[in-house]
mmCIF file of C-alpha atoms in Angstrom:
data_model
loop_
_atom_site.group_PDB
_atom_site.id
_atom_site.type_symbol
_atom_site.label_atom_id
_atom_site.label_comp_id
_atom_site.label_asym_id
_atom_site.label_seq_id
_atom_site.Cartn_x
_atom_site.Cartn_y
_atom_site.Cartn_z
ATOM 1 C CA UNK A 129 0.102 -0.224 -0.011
ATOM 2 C CA UNK A 130 1.310 3.471 -0.477
ATOM 3 C CA UNK A 131 1.944 6.115 2.030
ATOM 4 C CA UNK A 132 -1.505 7.708 1.656
ATOM 5 C CA UNK A 133 -3.178 4.771 3.538
ATOM 6 C CA UNK A 134 -1.202 5.142 6.469
ATOM 7 C CA UNK A 135 -0.952 8.761 6.658
ATOM 8 C CA UNK A 136 -4.403 9.352 8.754
ATOM 9 C CA UNK A 137 -3.386 13.211 10.263
ATOM 10 C CA UNK A 138 -4.844 11.666 13.319
ATOM 11 C CA UNK A 139 -8.044 9.817 12.399
ATOM 12 C CA UNK A 140 -8.692 6.648 11.747
ATOM 13 C CA UNK A 141 -8.841 4.640 8.135
ATOM 14 C CA UNK A 142 -12.306 3.682 7.868
ATOM 15 C CA UNK A 143 -11.885 2.252 4.137
ATOM 16 C CA UNK A 144 -8.501 1.461 2.697
ATOM 17 C CA UNK A 145 -8.252 0.804 -1.357
ATOM 18 C CA UNK A 146 -5.194 -0.975 -2.403
ATOM 19 C CA UNK A 147 -4.270 -1.352 -6.331
ATOM 20 C CA UNK A 148 -8.132 -1.165 -6.976
ATOM 21 C CA UNK A 149 -8.640 -2.593 -10.695
ATOM 22 C CA UNK A 150 -12.020 -2.875 -12.767
ATOM 23 C CA UNK A 151 -11.968 -4.016 -16.311
ATOM 24 C CA UNK A 152 -14.882 -4.590 -18.484
ATOM 25 C CA UNK A 153 -14.863 -6.905 -21.188
ATOM 26 C CA UNK A 154 -15.993 -6.084 -25.002
ATOM 27 C CA UNK A 155 -17.158 -8.720 -26.962
ATOM 28 C CA UNK A 156 -16.797 -9.769 -30.895
ATOM 29 C CA UNK A 157 -17.566 -11.807 -33.445
ATOM 30 C CA UNK A 158 -19.905 -14.910 -33.980
ATOM 31 C CA UNK A 159 -18.504 -16.490 -30.890
ATOM 32 C CA UNK A 160 -18.489 -13.327 -28.765
ATOM 33 C CA UNK A 161 -15.026 -13.391 -27.773
ATOM 34 C CA UNK A 162 -13.188 -11.209 -25.441
ATOM 35 C CA UNK A 163 -11.795 -8.731 -27.962
ATOM 36 C CA UNK A 164 -10.375 -5.714 -25.841
ATOM 37 C CA UNK A 165 -11.104 -4.361 -22.376
ATOM 38 C CA UNK A 166 -12.618 -1.056 -21.149
ATOM 39 C CA UNK A 167 -10.086 0.237 -18.305
ATOM 40 C CA UNK A 168 -12.553 2.058 -15.971
ATOM 41 C CA UNK A 169 -10.306 1.798 -13.174
ATOM 42 C CA UNK A 170 -6.843 1.200 -13.213
ATOM 43 C CA UNK A 171 -4.754 0.514 -10.167
ATOM 44 C CA UNK A 172 -5.832 2.947 -7.859
ATOM 45 C CA UNK A 173 -4.611 3.257 -4.042
ATOM 46 C CA UNK A 174 -6.432 5.867 -1.365
ATOM 47 C CA UNK A 175 -7.791 5.813 1.909
ATOM 48 C CA UNK A 176 -11.335 7.190 3.383
ATOM 49 C CA UNK A 177 -11.009 8.208 7.026
ATOM 50 C CA UNK A 178 -13.940 7.764 9.775
ATOM 51 C CA UNK A 179 -16.394 10.450 9.843
ATOM 52 C CA UNK A 180 -14.927 12.746 6.844
ATOM 53 C CA UNK A 181 -16.418 13.308 3.312
ATOM 54 C CA UNK A 182 -14.189 12.436 0.773
ATOM 55 C CA UNK A 183 -15.131 14.006 -2.597
ATOM 56 C CA UNK A 184 -14.583 12.045 -5.704
ATOM 57 C CA UNK A 185 -14.512 14.309 -9.004
ATOM 58 C CA UNK A 186 -13.667 14.293 -12.594
ATOM 59 C CA UNK A 187 -14.796 14.524 -16.214
ATOM 60 C CA UNK A 188 -17.855 12.097 -17.029
ATOM 61 C CA UNK A 189 -16.252 8.624 -17.780
ATOM 62 C CA UNK A 190 -13.253 9.138 -15.805
ATOM 63 C CA UNK A 191 -14.555 6.196 -13.102
ATOM 64 C CA UNK A 192 -15.926 7.710 -10.214
ATOM 65 C CA UNK A 193 -19.316 5.573 -10.188
ATOM 66 C CA UNK A 194 -17.439 2.451 -10.862
ATOM 67 C CA UNK A 195 -14.959 3.219 -8.003
ATOM 68 C CA UNK A 196 -17.981 4.026 -5.644
ATOM 69 C CA UNK A 197 -19.735 0.682 -6.776
ATOM 70 C CA UNK A 198 -16.942 -1.290 -6.663
ATOM 71 C CA UNK A 199 -16.311 -0.606 -3.124
ATOM 72 C CA UNK A 200 -19.355 -1.739 -2.374
ATOM 73 C CA UNK A 201 -19.656 -4.944 -4.493
ATOM 74 C CA UNK A 202 -22.043 -3.959 -6.656
ATOM 75 C CA UNK A 203 -19.774 -4.488 -9.401
ATOM 76 C CA UNK A 204 -17.293 -7.311 -8.483
ATOM 77 C CA UNK A 205 -13.241 -6.064 -8.730
ATOM 78 C CA UNK A 206 -11.003 -7.307 -11.048
ATOM 79 C CA UNK A 207 -8.301 -7.268 -8.784
ATOM 80 C CA UNK A 208 -7.289 -5.270 -5.352
ATOM 81 C CA UNK A 209 -8.674 -5.126 -2.672
ATOM 82 C CA UNK A 210 -11.017 -2.931 -0.397
ATOM 83 C CA UNK A 211 -10.225 -2.766 3.225
ATOM 84 C CA UNK A 212 -13.529 -2.160 5.644
ATOM 85 C CA UNK A 213 -12.384 -2.127 9.190
ATOM 86 C CA UNK A 214 -9.479 -3.932 8.218
ATOM 87 C CA UNK A 215 -11.731 -6.789 6.564
ATOM 88 C CA UNK A 216 -10.905 -7.143 2.812
ATOM 89 C CA UNK A 217 -14.800 -6.714 1.167
ATOM 90 C CA UNK A 218 -13.506 -8.386 -1.736
ATOM 91 C CA UNK A 219 -13.091 -11.607 -0.617
ATOM 92 C CA UNK A 220 -16.322 -12.193 1.307
ATOM 93 C CA UNK A 221 -18.993 -13.830 0.349
ATOM 94 C CA UNK A 222 -22.504 -15.393 1.298
ATOM 95 C CA UNK A 223 -23.377 -14.500 4.939
ATOM 96 C CA UNK A 224 -20.443 -12.233 5.776
ATOM 97 C CA UNK A 225 -20.981 -10.452 2.744
ATOM 98 C CA UNK A 226 -24.562 -9.688 3.784
ATOM 99 C CA UNK A 227 -23.253 -8.644 7.015
ATOM 100 C CA UNK A 228 -21.291 -6.680 5.706
ATOM 101 C CA UNK A 229 -24.027 -4.774 3.184
ATOM 102 C CA UNK A 230 -25.689 -3.333 6.259
ATOM 103 C CA UNK A 231 -22.424 -1.067 7.198
ATOM 104 C CA UNK A 232 -21.960 -0.148 3.451
ATOM 105 C CA UNK A 233 -24.868 1.909 1.418
ATOM 106 C CA UNK A 234 -25.546 3.601 -1.768
ATOM 107 C CA UNK A 235 -27.598 6.894 -2.705
ATOM 108 C CA UNK A 236 -27.772 6.854 -6.390
ATOM 109 C CA UNK A 237 -27.995 9.621 -8.882
ATOM 110 C CA UNK A 238 -31.093 9.024 -10.122
ATOM 111 C CA UNK A 239 -34.103 8.160 -7.036
ATOM 112 C CA UNK A 240 -36.459 7.437 -9.685
ATOM 113 C CA UNK A 241 -35.166 4.522 -11.409
ATOM 114 C CA UNK A 242 -33.819 2.991 -8.113
ATOM 115 C CA UNK A 243 -37.278 3.032 -6.608
ATOM 116 C CA UNK A 244 -39.838 0.399 -7.311
ATOM 117 C CA UNK A 245 -42.733 2.186 -8.888
ATOM 118 C CA UNK A 246 -45.161 -0.221 -7.748
ATOM 119 C CA UNK A 247 -44.401 -0.274 -4.316
ATOM 120 C CA UNK A 248 -45.231 2.301 -1.497
ATOM 121 C CA UNK A 249 -42.202 4.462 -0.500
ATOM 122 C CA UNK A 250 -42.369 3.174 3.134
ATOM 123 C CA UNK A 251 -41.843 -0.626 1.693
ATOM 124 C CA UNK A 252 -38.520 0.408 -0.177
ATOM 125 C CA UNK A 253 -37.362 2.042 2.788
ATOM 126 C CA UNK A 254 -38.102 -0.836 5.051
ATOM 127 C CA UNK A 255 -37.050 -3.517 2.603
ATOM 128 C CA UNK A 256 -33.643 -3.658 3.456
ATOM 129 C CA UNK A 257 -34.622 -3.736 7.557
ATOM 130 C CA UNK A 258 -36.774 -6.965 6.175
ATOM 131 C CA UNK A 259 -33.936 -8.353 4.132
ATOM 132 C CA UNK A 260 -31.511 -8.133 6.901
ATOM 133 C CA UNK A 261 -34.421 -9.610 9.385
ATOM 134 C CA UNK A 262 -33.940 -6.132 11.702
ATOM 135 C CA UNK A 263 -36.906 -5.737 14.078
ATOM 136 C CA UNK A 264 -40.067 -6.711 13.795
ATOM 137 C CA UNK A 265 -43.209 -5.538 11.220
ATOM 138 C CA UNK A 266 -43.955 -2.845 13.776
ATOM 139 C CA UNK A 267 -40.475 -1.702 14.439
ATOM 140 C CA UNK A 268 -39.687 -1.683 10.766
ATOM 141 C CA UNK A 269 -42.758 0.596 10.392
ATOM 142 C CA UNK A 270 -41.547 2.663 12.877
ATOM 143 C CA UNK A 271 -37.805 2.605 11.666
ATOM 144 C CA UNK A 272 -39.215 3.993 8.309
ATOM 145 C CA UNK A 273 -41.231 6.885 10.011
ATOM 146 C CA UNK A 274 -38.321 7.880 11.990
ATOM 147 C CA UNK A 275 -35.820 7.887 8.555
ATOM 148 C CA UNK A 276 -38.834 9.748 6.839
ATOM 149 C CA UNK A 277 -38.813 12.811 9.383
ATOM 150 C CA UNK A 278 -34.964 12.772 9.285
ATOM 151 C CA UNK A 279 -35.000 14.102 5.983
ATOM 152 C CA UNK A 280 -37.753 16.376 6.287
ATOM 153 C CA UNK A 281 -40.647 14.402 4.712
ATOM 154 C CA UNK A 282 -43.962 13.735 6.453
ATOM 155 C CA UNK A 283 -45.409 10.213 8.262
ATOM 156 C CA UNK A 284 -48.085 9.703 5.594
ATOM 157 C CA UNK A 285 -45.709 9.758 2.764
ATOM 158 C CA UNK A 286 -44.838 6.257 3.243
ATOM 159 C CA UNK A 287 -48.112 5.418 1.818
ATOM 160 C CA UNK A 288 -47.338 6.926 -1.587
ATOM 161 C CA UNK A 289 -45.607 5.977 -4.749
ATOM 162 C CA UNK A 290 -42.776 7.322 -6.450
ATOM 163 C CA UNK A 291 -44.486 9.206 -9.373
ATOM 164 C CA UNK A 292 -46.235 11.214 -6.643
ATOM 165 C CA UNK A 293 -42.736 12.882 -5.993
ATOM 166 C CA UNK A 294 -40.807 15.509 -7.000
ATOM 167 C CA UNK A 295 -37.017 14.701 -7.768
ATOM 168 C CA UNK A 296 -36.068 16.254 -4.979
ATOM 169 C CA UNK A 297 -38.431 14.441 -2.552
ATOM 170 C CA UNK A 298 -37.740 11.006 -4.458
ATOM 171 C CA UNK A 299 -33.832 11.759 -3.339
ATOM 172 C CA UNK A 300 -34.573 12.629 0.420
ATOM 173 C CA UNK A 301 -36.391 9.227 0.142
ATOM 174 C CA UNK A 302 -33.287 7.395 -1.078
ATOM 175 C CA UNK A 303 -31.170 9.159 1.598
ATOM 176 C CA UNK A 304 -33.648 7.768 4.129
ATOM 177 C CA UNK A 305 -33.619 4.253 2.734
ATOM 178 C CA UNK A 306 -29.666 4.291 2.538
ATOM 179 C CA UNK A 307 -29.735 5.489 6.572
ATOM 180 C CA UNK A 308 -32.488 2.369 7.494
ATOM 181 C CA UNK A 309 -29.893 0.049 8.548
ATOM 182 C CA UNK A 310 -27.837 2.698 10.212
ATOM 183 C CA UNK A 311 -25.087 1.971 8.109
ATOM 184 C CA UNK A 312 -21.425 3.412 9.059
ATOM 185 C CA UNK A 313 -20.023 4.350 5.156
ATOM 186 C CA UNK A 314 -22.182 5.698 2.500
ATOM 187 C CA UNK A 315 -21.419 6.520 -1.123
ATOM 188 C CA UNK A 316 -23.547 9.341 -2.448
ATOM 189 C CA UNK A 317 -23.069 8.879 -6.655
ATOM 190 C CA UNK A 318 -23.822 12.237 -7.971
ATOM 191 C CA UNK A 319 -26.721 12.818 -5.433
ATOM 192 C CA UNK A 320 -27.867 16.327 -6.606
ATOM 193 C CA UNK A 321 -26.859 16.579 -9.908
ATOM 194 C CA UNK A 322 -30.130 16.304 -11.474
ATOM 195 C CA UNK A 323 -31.736 18.882 -8.995
ATOM 196 C CA UNK A 324 -32.590 22.322 -8.897
ATOM 197 C CA UNK A 325 -30.045 24.708 -6.913
ATOM 198 C CA UNK A 326 -32.259 25.419 -4.437
ATOM 199 C CA UNK A 327 -32.908 21.973 -3.637
ATOM 200 C CA UNK A 328 -29.197 20.783 -3.780
ATOM 201 C CA UNK A 329 -28.510 23.067 -0.929
ATOM 202 C CA UNK A 330 -31.202 21.604 1.352
ATOM 203 C CA UNK A 331 -30.144 17.698 0.212
ATOM 204 C CA UNK A 332 -26.666 18.690 0.938
ATOM 205 C CA UNK A 333 -27.430 20.369 4.533
ATOM 206 C CA UNK A 334 -29.446 17.033 4.909
ATOM 207 C CA UNK A 335 -26.318 14.965 4.440
ATOM 208 C CA UNK A 336 -24.088 16.928 6.390
ATOM 209 C CA UNK A 337 -26.791 17.090 9.493
ATOM 210 C CA UNK A 338 -26.896 13.339 9.449
ATOM 211 C CA UNK A 339 -23.382 12.694 9.324
ATOM 212 C CA UNK A 340 -22.957 15.014 12.371
ATOM 213 C CA UNK A 341 -26.150 12.809 13.899
ATOM 214 C CA UNK A 342 -25.008 9.262 13.134
ATOM 215 C CA UNK A 343 -21.146 9.533 12.552
ATOM 216 C CA UNK A 344 -21.319 8.752 9.005
ATOM 217 C CA UNK A 345 -18.512 8.397 6.969
ATOM 218 C CA UNK A 346 -19.326 9.400 2.608
ATOM 219 C CA UNK A 347 -17.624 9.195 -0.712
ATOM 220 C CA UNK A 348 -19.291 12.062 -2.633
ATOM 221 C CA UNK A 349 -19.043 11.773 -6.182
ATOM 222 C CA UNK A 350 -19.577 14.627 -8.088
ATOM 223 C CA UNK A 351 -18.645 16.549 -11.385
ATOM 224 C CA UNK A 352 -19.671 20.267 -10.066
ATOM 225 C CA UNK A 353 -16.328 21.307 -8.005
ATOM 226 C CA UNK A 354 -18.715 24.127 -6.308
ATOM 227 C CA UNK A 355 -20.942 21.203 -4.226
ATOM 228 C CA UNK A 356 -17.716 19.188 -3.781
ATOM 229 C CA UNK A 357 -16.478 22.535 -2.149
ATOM 230 C CA UNK A 358 -19.256 22.817 0.216
ATOM 231 C CA UNK A 359 -19.312 19.248 1.527
ATOM 232 C CA UNK A 360 -16.122 17.621 1.573
ATOM 233 C CA UNK A 361 -13.358 17.207 3.632
ATOM 234 C CA UNK A 362 -10.825 16.100 1.410
ATOM 235 C CA UNK A 363 -10.856 15.763 -2.646
ATOM 236 C CA UNK A 364 -9.963 13.395 -5.044
ATOM 237 C CA UNK A 365 -9.417 13.934 -8.947
ATOM 238 C CA UNK A 366 -9.949 11.173 -11.087
ATOM 239 C CA UNK A 367 -8.659 11.122 -14.714
ATOM 240 C CA UNK A 368 -9.539 8.140 -17.474
ATOM 241 C CA UNK A 369 -9.187 5.633 -14.386
ATOM 242 C CA UNK A 370 -6.489 7.207 -12.488
ATOM 243 C CA UNK A 371 -6.150 9.024 -9.497
ATOM 244 C CA UNK A 372 -4.201 12.306 -10.281
ATOM 245 C CA UNK A 373 -4.460 14.665 -7.051
ATOM 246 C CA UNK A 374 -6.035 14.444 -3.617
ATOM 247 C CA UNK A 375 -5.505 16.598 -0.571
ATOM 248 C CA UNK A 376 -7.723 18.358 1.953
ATOM 249 C CA UNK A 377 -10.396 20.574 0.347
ATOM 250 C CA UNK A 378 -8.624 24.173 1.307
ATOM 251 C CA UNK A 379 -5.235 22.720 0.212
ATOM 252 C CA UNK A 380 -6.903 21.869 -2.945
ATOM 253 C CA UNK A 381 -8.698 25.089 -3.959
ATOM 254 C CA UNK A 382 -5.960 26.996 -2.794
ATOM 255 C CA UNK A 383 -3.057 25.213 -4.385
ATOM 256 C CA UNK A 384 -3.962 22.855 -7.401
ATOM 257 C CA UNK A 385 -0.670 21.269 -8.359
ATOM 258 C CA UNK A 386 -2.101 19.020 -11.537
ATOM 259 C CA UNK A 387 -2.269 20.462 -14.687
ATOM 260 C CA UNK A 388 -5.620 18.550 -14.569
ATOM 261 C CA UNK A 389 -6.898 19.934 -11.736
ATOM 262 C CA UNK A 390 -5.799 23.499 -12.257
ATOM 263 C CA UNK A 391 -8.039 23.259 -15.684
ATOM 264 C CA UNK A 392 -11.139 21.918 -14.189
ATOM 265 C CA UNK A 393 -10.786 24.718 -11.092
ATOM 266 C CA UNK A 394 -10.331 27.307 -14.175
ATOM 267 C CA UNK A 395 -13.900 26.575 -15.084
ATOM 268 C CA UNK A 396 -15.446 27.446 -11.875
ATOM 269 C CA UNK A 397 -17.572 30.425 -12.296
ATOM 270 C CA UNK A 398 -16.737 33.334 -10.473
ATOM 271 C CA UNK A 399 -20.160 35.426 -8.713
ATOM 272 C CA UNK A 400 -18.169 38.616 -8.894
ATOM 273 C CA UNK A 401 -18.548 40.109 -12.181
ATOM 274 C CA UNK A 402 -15.767 42.472 -11.761
ATOM 275 C CA UNK A 403 -13.081 39.492 -11.371
ATOM 276 C CA UNK A 404 -11.869 37.401 -14.418
ATOM 277 C CA UNK A 405 -9.987 34.028 -13.775
ATOM 278 C CA UNK A 406 -7.924 33.187 -16.696
ATOM 279 C CA UNK A 407 -9.416 29.928 -18.022
ATOM 280 C CA UNK A 408 -7.133 26.871 -19.143
ATOM 281 C CA UNK A 409 -9.125 25.082 -22.240
ATOM 282 C CA UNK A 410 -7.695 21.866 -22.514
ATOM 283 C CA UNK A 411 -7.080 20.532 -26.332
ATOM 284 C CA UNK A 412 -8.492 17.742 -27.878
ATOM 285 C CA UNK A 413 -10.855 14.773 -26.767
ATOM 286 C CA UNK A 414 -10.549 12.215 -23.440
ATOM 287 C CA UNK A 415 -9.026 9.173 -25.131
ATOM 288 C CA UNK A 416 -11.039 5.934 -25.099
ATOM 289 C CA UNK A 417 -10.456 3.832 -22.098
ATOM 290 C CA UNK A 418 -10.592 0.861 -24.709
ATOM 291 C CA UNK A 419 -6.590 2.411 -25.767
ATOM 292 C CA UNK A 420 -5.688 4.345 -22.954
ATOM 293 C CA UNK A 421 -2.195 6.493 -23.776
ATOM 294 C CA UNK A 422 0.599 5.270 -22.178
ATOM 295 C CA UNK A 423 2.773 6.988 -19.712
ATOM 296 C CA UNK A 424 0.478 9.825 -17.933
ATOM 297 C CA UNK A 425 -2.670 9.305 -19.063
ATOM 298 C CA UNK A 426 -3.406 13.050 -19.014
ATOM 299 C CA UNK A 427 -0.062 14.039 -21.098
ATOM 300 C CA UNK A 428 -1.925 14.416 -24.672
ATOM 301 C CA UNK A 429 -4.137 17.026 -23.704
ATOM 302 C CA UNK A 430 -1.317 18.607 -20.905
ATOM 303 C CA UNK A 431 -0.492 21.881 -21.662
ATOM 304 C CA UNK A 432 3.026 21.306 -19.851
ATOM 305 C CA UNK A 433 3.834 17.801 -20.799
ATOM 306 C CA UNK A 434 7.598 16.766 -21.006
ATOM 307 C CA UNK A 435 8.997 13.883 -22.857
ATOM 308 C CA UNK A 436 9.024 11.316 -20.150
ATOM 309 C CA UNK A 437 4.973 11.947 -19.551
ATOM 310 C CA UNK A 438 4.483 10.151 -22.721
ATOM 311 C CA UNK A 439 6.825 7.210 -21.768
ATOM 312 C CA UNK A 440 6.699 6.569 -17.822
ATOM 313 C CA UNK A 441 3.545 6.624 -15.616
ATOM 314 C CA UNK A 442 3.964 9.410 -12.662
ATOM 315 C CA UNK A 443 3.460 7.835 -9.387
ATOM 316 C CA UNK A 444 0.738 8.791 -7.105
ATOM 317 C CA UNK A 445 2.971 10.023 -3.912
ATOM 318 C CA UNK A 446 3.026 12.732 -1.302
ATOM 319 C CA UNK A 447 4.695 15.913 -2.524
ATOM 320 C CA UNK A 448 3.735 18.087 0.945
ATOM 321 C CA UNK A 449 1.708 17.190 4.171
ATOM 322 C CA UNK A 450 -1.559 15.226 3.009
ATOM 323 C CA UNK A 451 -1.253 16.252 -0.588
ATOM 324 C CA UNK A 452 -0.728 13.561 -3.177
ATOM 325 C CA UNK A 453 -0.070 14.177 -6.750
ATOM 326 C CA UNK A 454 0.903 11.901 -10.204
ATOM 327 C CA UNK A 455 2.674 14.183 -11.979
ATOM 328 C CA UNK A 456 6.387 14.631 -13.128
ATOM 329 C CA UNK A 457 6.312 18.331 -13.064
ATOM 330 C CA UNK A 458 5.629 18.536 -9.228
ATOM 331 C CA UNK A 459 8.496 18.010 -7.077
#
């Protein structure tokens, strides 16, 4: 494991991800043989500390959602390990894996697609409790009502169906469902990207309040850096299946070191019209994960690339206190 897994800054690591790889096969021909691999996540290592929110950002298709789902074993990893409280989730099977799932939940990006349209939302929220044999039917009903209240919903909403709610309300239901089993860790997969700005702030405030109340740890996946700045303690930046930078929120927004992170930061709108930020426009398109470039994967689009960048992959290393970067130009 790389140094970042043990550099805890006084906090215990709840999750340690070691050399995580996820490739998806591409099949073709009459016999549907594997002809190529989509390198969605390629050998990344990082840690998530107990009680923190780690923001995971990057362009669409960079592998953010695949990371979140692989941590929970919703997608099986190709290789690598995911240690949750020093237990390798990737090696669990049967009853052990089912028991572990109580501690690891997910809030999906599209709450409507993740809810059964023929099931009242009260039953959807209680479904996890029923599967894990938690409590009596009466106790499960009481837990459902409690979770609805925690996210700002009313008791009578439990009898309604998903189509009777707005997008913001459905996302609150998704949060209540993830919270019902009292997990320690939640993957929030772009939970506010489809919501209006005013509703986004309400949902983010609910997430922060619940984190304080229940001692939750979040992996918050997003592409909106303003949202990430609002909710995250640390931020990790991904590009084409690789981790390129990770540090505290304050340090990342004050002093981004990787050229890709700098380009992302330059795109953040400034609310003051008298201020002008120099925009970094990246040339070319994102390479295909079917055939990623050698060396640093960002080098074909990097404005400051050197010869070594196209030959040798830079290590993801700590360059200052709790600030990790994968770039040959950063000393």
